[in-house]
Amino acid sequence: EPEVTQTPSHQVTQMGQEVILRCVPISNHLYFYWYRQILGQKVEFLVSFYNNEISEKSEIFDDQFSVERPDGSNFTLKIRSTKLEDSAMYFCASSEGGYNSPLHFGNGTRLTVT
Amino acid sequence: AQSVTQLGSHVSVSEGALVLLRCNYSSSVPPYLFWYVQYPNQGLQLLLKYTSAATLVKGINGFEAEFKKSETSFHLTKPSAHMSDAAEYFCAVSESGNTGKLIFGQGTTLQVKP
């Protein structure tokens, strides 16, 4: 069964550094998402992406965050200058499209900012 | 704005006992509802989804959920718990007309005792 893959599984970085989290969505999916889960808290929506542009973003997704689909397969999340509070599990997800299509999630990247 | 509330952050049952995980939603329009399961160090896996076709929805691993509009609920049940069901369970809602993003509840950790 096709799956969403994320790399790396664990990323450690120093405060102020830039990080790029990478995702390969399921190939025929059209909608792409990033979520994050701070340890012990709920899964929070960051951003959705469709047709090569952001379709919706949350308050969390400020100017420090950006997303890109640089080629036909990868979907990346960049954090320009990491803060301690960015430490979390980041999940990429994709769906065939629309509000009634389930999201398929990757296994996540655990980001630790020191 | 839509939201979901999961009653009980931790539920403990004995192996073979009924599993009941509660979810109530708030939505101004007919919602699409989902249950996801997260095993340790893994991503979120879809258990089942409600998209208005039938109020009783069957999912994987013997789980099912019933949509009750009058109670704004979508509780997850399983007649007989297995040790392998120990995980965190998330209820999520998606509204028609949006980008397909999901709003998650805070999650319920299911413990299964031998």
CSV table of C-alpha atoms in Angstrom, one decimal:
chain,number,residue,atom,x,y,z
A,1,GLU,CA,0.0,0.0,0.0
A,2,PRO,CA,1.4,3.4,-0.9
A,3,GLU,CA,2.6,5.5,2.1
A,4,VAL,CA,3.8,8.9,3.0
A,5,THR,CA,7.5,8.9,3.9
A,6,GLN,CA,9.3,11.5,6.0
A,7,THR,CA,12.9,12.2,6.5
A,8,PRO,CA,14.8,12.4,8.8
A,9,SER,CA,13.0,10.5,11.6
A,10,HIS,CA,14.9,12.6,14.1
A,11,GLN,CA,16.5,16.0,13.7
A,12,VAL,CA,18.5,17.8,16.4
A,13,THR,CA,19.3,21.5,15.8
A,14,GLN,CA,20.5,24.5,17.7
A,15,MET,CA,18.3,27.4,18.4
A,16,GLY,CA,18.4,29.9,15.6
A,17,GLN,CA,19.4,27.4,12.9
A,18,GLU,CA,17.3,26.6,9.9
A,19,VAL,CA,15.8,23.2,9.4
A,20,ILE,CA,14.1,21.5,6.5
A,21,LEU,CA,11.8,18.6,7.0
A,22,ARG,CA,11.2,16.5,4.0
A,23,CYS,CA,8.2,14.5,2.9
A,24,VAL,CA,7.2,12.4,0.0
A,25,PRO,CA,3.4,12.2,-0.3
A,26,ILE,CA,1.5,9.5,-2.0
A,27,SER,CA,2.0,9.9,-5.7
A,28,ASN,CA,-1.6,10.5,-6.9
A,29,HIS,CA,-2.6,12.7,-4.0
A,30,LEU,CA,-3.3,16.4,-4.6
A,31,TYR,CA,-3.5,17.9,-1.1
A,32,PHE,CA,-0.6,18.1,1.2
A,33,TYR,CA,-0.4,19.1,4.9
A,34,TRP,CA,1.9,19.6,7.8
A,35,TYR,CA,0.8,19.1,11.4
A,36,ARG,CA,2.8,19.1,14.6
A,37,GLN,CA,2.4,17.5,17.9
A,38,ILE,CA,4.2,18.9,20.9
A,39,LEU,CA,5.0,16.2,23.4
A,40,GLY,CA,1.8,15.4,25.4
A,41,GLN,CA,-0.4,17.7,23.4
A,42,LYS,CA,-2.9,17.4,20.6
A,43,VAL,CA,-2.0,17.2,16.9
A,44,GLU,CA,-2.2,20.7,15.5
A,45,PHE,CA,-2.7,21.8,11.9
A,46,LEU,CA,0.0,24.0,10.5
A,47,VAL,CA,-0.7,24.4,6.7
A,48,SER,CA,-2.4,22.9,3.7
A,49,PHE,CA,-1.0,23.0,0.2
A,50,TYR,CA,-2.8,22.5,-3.1
A,51,ASN,CA,-2.1,23.4,-6.7
A,52,ASN,CA,1.4,24.7,-5.8
A,53,GLU,CA,0.2,27.2,-3.3
A,54,ILE,CA,-0.8,27.4,0.4
A,55,SER,CA,-4.6,26.9,0.7
A,56,GLU,CA,-4.9,27.5,4.4
A,57,LYS,CA,-2.6,28.1,7.3
A,58,SER,CA,-2.9,28.3,11.1
A,59,GLU,CA,-1.8,31.0,13.5
A,60,ILE,CA,1.2,28.8,14.3
A,61,PHE,CA,2.4,29.0,10.7
A,62,ASP,CA,4.1,32.5,10.9
A,63,ASP,CA,6.8,34.0,8.8
A,64,GLN,CA,9.4,31.6,10.2
A,65,PHE,CA,7.7,28.8,8.4
A,66,SER,CA,7.5,28.0,4.7
A,67,VAL,CA,6.5,25.1,2.5
A,68,GLU,CA,7.6,24.1,-0.9
A,69,ARG,CA,7.0,21.4,-3.5
A,70,PRO,CA,10.3,21.7,-5.3
A,71,ASP,CA,9.7,18.9,-7.7
A,72,GLY,CA,6.9,16.4,-8.5
A,73,SER,CA,7.4,14.3,-5.5
A,74,ASN,CA,8.8,16.1,-2.4
A,75,PHE,CA,7.0,18.4,-0.1
A,76,THR,CA,9.1,20.3,2.4
A,77,LEU,CA,8.6,22.4,5.6
A,78,LYS,CA,11.3,24.9,6.4
A,79,ILE,CA,11.7,26.7,9.7
A,80,ARG,CA,14.1,29.6,9.2
A,81,SER,CA,15.2,30.3,12.7
A,82,THR,CA,14.3,27.6,15.1
A,83,LYS,CA,13.1,28.3,18.7
A,84,LEU,CA,13.0,26.0,21.7
A,85,GLU,CA,9.3,25.9,21.4
A,86,ASP,CA,9.5,24.5,17.9
A,87,SER,CA,10.5,21.2,19.4
A,88,ALA,CA,7.8,18.7,18.4
A,89,MET,CA,6.9,15.8,16.2
A,90,TYR,CA,6.1,17.1,12.7
A,91,PHE,CA,3.8,15.0,10.6
A,92,CYS,CA,3.3,15.3,6.9
A,93,ALA,CA,0.0,14.1,5.4
A,94,SER,CA,-1.6,13.9,2.0
A,95,SER,CA,-5.0,13.2,0.6
A,96,GLU,CA,-6.7,12.6,-2.8
A,97,GLY,CA,-8.6,15.8,-2.3
A,98,GLY,CA,-11.3,17.6,-0.4
A,99,TYR,CA,-13.0,17.5,2.9
A,100,ASN,CA,-14.2,13.9,2.9
A,101,SER,CA,-11.0,12.2,1.8
A,102,PRO,CA,-9.0,10.8,4.7
A,103,LEU,CA,-5.5,12.1,5.3
A,104,HIS,CA,-2.7,9.7,5.1
A,105,PHE,CA,0.1,10.5,7.6
A,106,GLY,CA,3.8,9.8,7.6
A,107,ASN,CA,5.6,8.5,10.7
A,108,GLY,CA,6.8,12.0,11.5
A,109,THR,CA,10.0,13.8,12.2
A,110,ARG,CA,10.9,14.5,15.8
A,111,LEU,CA,12.5,17.9,15.9
A,112,THR,CA,14.6,18.7,19.0
A,113,VAL,CA,15.8,22.3,19.3
A,114,THR,CA,18.6,22.8,21.9
B,1,ALA,CA,-15.5,27.0,14.0
B,2,GLN,CA,-15.5,23.2,14.3
B,3,SER,CA,-13.9,21.4,17.2
B,4,VAL,CA,-13.9,18.0,18.9
B,5,THR,CA,-13.7,17.0,22.5
B,6,GLN,CA,-12.6,13.7,23.7
B,7,LEU,CA,-13.8,12.8,27.2
B,8,GLY,CA,-11.1,11.0,29.2
B,9,SER,CA,-7.4,11.4,28.4
B,10,HIS,CA,-6.8,7.9,29.6
B,11,VAL,CA,-9.0,4.8,29.4
B,12,SER,CA,-8.0,1.5,30.9
B,13,VAL,CA,-9.8,-1.8,30.2
B,14,SER,CA,-9.1,-5.4,30.7
B,15,GLU,CA,-8.3,-7.7,27.8
B,16,GLY,CA,-11.6,-8.9,26.4
B,17,ALA,CA,-13.6,-6.1,27.8
B,18,LEU,CA,-15.6,-3.5,25.8
B,19,VAL,CA,-13.7,-0.5,24.6
B,20,LEU,CA,-15.6,2.9,24.5
B,21,LEU,CA,-13.8,6.0,23.6
B,22,ARG,CA,-15.9,9.2,23.6
B,23,CYS,CA,-15.9,12.0,21.1
B,24,ASN,CA,-18.2,15.0,20.8
B,25,TYR,CA,-18.0,17.4,18.0
B,26,SER,CA,-19.0,21.0,17.4
B,27,SER,CA,-19.7,22.1,13.9
B,28,SER,CA,-22.0,24.6,12.2
B,29,VAL,CA,-22.4,22.4,9.2
B,30,PRO,CA,-22.7,18.6,8.7
B,31,PRO,CA,-19.3,17.3,9.6
B,32,TYR,CA,-17.1,14.6,8.3
B,33,LEU,CA,-15.6,12.7,11.2
B,34,PHE,CA,-12.6,10.4,11.6
B,35,TRP,CA,-10.9,8.3,14.1
B,36,TYR,CA,-7.2,7.8,13.9
B,37,VAL,CA,-4.9,5.6,16.0
B,38,GLN,CA,-1.3,6.3,16.9
B,39,TYR,CA,1.0,3.5,18.0
B,40,PRO,CA,4.2,4.5,19.8
B,41,ASN,CA,6.8,6.2,17.6
B,42,GLN,CA,4.5,6.0,14.6
B,43,GLY,CA,2.3,8.2,12.5
B,44,LEU,CA,-1.5,8.4,12.6
B,45,GLN,CA,-3.4,5.6,11.0
B,46,LEU,CA,-7.0,5.9,9.8
B,47,LEU,CA,-9.3,3.6,11.7
B,48,LEU,CA,-12.6,4.8,10.2
B,49,LYS,CA,-14.5,7.7,8.8
B,50,TYR,CA,-18.0,9.0,8.7
B,51,THR,CA,-19.1,10.9,5.6
B,52,SER,CA,-22.9,10.8,6.0
B,53,ALA,CA,-23.6,7.6,4.1
B,54,ALA,CA,-24.4,5.5,7.2
B,55,THR,CA,-24.5,6.4,10.9
B,56,LEU,CA,-22.8,3.2,12.0
B,57,VAL,CA,-19.3,3.0,10.5
B,58,LYS,CA,-17.1,0.0,10.7
B,59,GLY,CA,-13.4,0.3,10.6
B,60,ILE,CA,-10.2,-1.7,10.8
B,61,ASN,CA,-9.2,-4.0,13.7
B,62,GLY,CA,-12.8,-4.6,14.8
B,63,PHE,CA,-13.5,-0.9,15.7
B,64,GLU,CA,-16.7,0.8,14.9
B,65,ALA,CA,-18.3,4.2,15.6
B,66,GLU,CA,-21.8,5.6,15.6
B,67,PHE,CA,-22.7,9.1,14.5
B,68,LYS,CA,-25.5,10.5,16.6
B,69,LYS,CA,-26.5,14.0,15.4
B,70,SER,CA,-28.8,14.6,18.3
B,71,GLU,CA,-26.0,14.0,20.8
B,72,THR,CA,-23.3,15.5,18.5
B,73,SER,CA,-21.3,12.4,19.3
B,74,PHE,CA,-19.1,9.9,17.4
B,75,HIS,CA,-18.0,7.4,20.0
B,76,LEU,CA,-15.5,4.7,19.1
B,77,THR,CA,-16.2,1.1,20.3
B,78,LYS,CA,-14.8,-2.3,20.1
B,79,PRO,CA,-16.6,-5.3,21.7
B,80,SER,CA,-13.5,-7.1,23.0
B,81,ALA,CA,-10.1,-5.4,23.6
B,82,HIS,CA,-6.8,-7.0,22.6
B,83,MET,CA,-3.5,-6.1,24.1
B,84,SER,CA,-2.5,-4.8,20.6
B,85,ASP,CA,-5.1,-2.1,20.8
B,86,ALA,CA,-3.1,-0.2,23.4
B,87,ALA,CA,-2.3,3.1,21.6
B,88,GLU,CA,-3.5,6.7,21.5
B,89,TYR,CA,-6.7,7.4,19.7
B,90,PHE,CA,-7.7,10.7,18.1
B,91,CYS,CA,-11.1,11.9,16.9
B,92,ALA,CA,-11.0,14.5,14.2
B,93,VAL,CA,-13.5,16.6,12.3
B,94,SER,CA,-13.4,18.1,8.8
B,95,GLU,CA,-16.0,20.5,7.5
B,96,SER,CA,-17.3,20.6,3.9
B,97,GLY,CA,-16.1,23.4,1.9
B,98,ASN,CA,-12.7,23.7,3.4
B,99,THR,CA,-9.3,22.4,2.4
B,100,GLY,CA,-9.8,19.1,3.9
B,101,LYS,CA,-7.8,20.0,7.0
B,102,LEU,CA,-8.6,18.0,10.1
B,103,ILE,CA,-9.1,19.4,13.6
B,104,PHE,CA,-8.1,16.8,16.2
B,105,GLY,CA,-9.2,16.2,19.7
B,106,GLN,CA,-6.7,16.0,22.5
B,107,GLY,CA,-6.5,12.2,22.2
B,108,THR,CA,-7.3,9.3,24.5
B,109,THR,CA,-4.6,6.8,25.6
B,110,LEU,CA,-6.0,3.3,25.7
B,111,GLN,CA,-4.4,0.9,28.2
B,112,VAL,CA,-5.3,-2.7,28.0
B,113,LYS,CA,-4.5,-4.8,31.0
B,114,PRO,CA,-4.0,-8.6,30.8
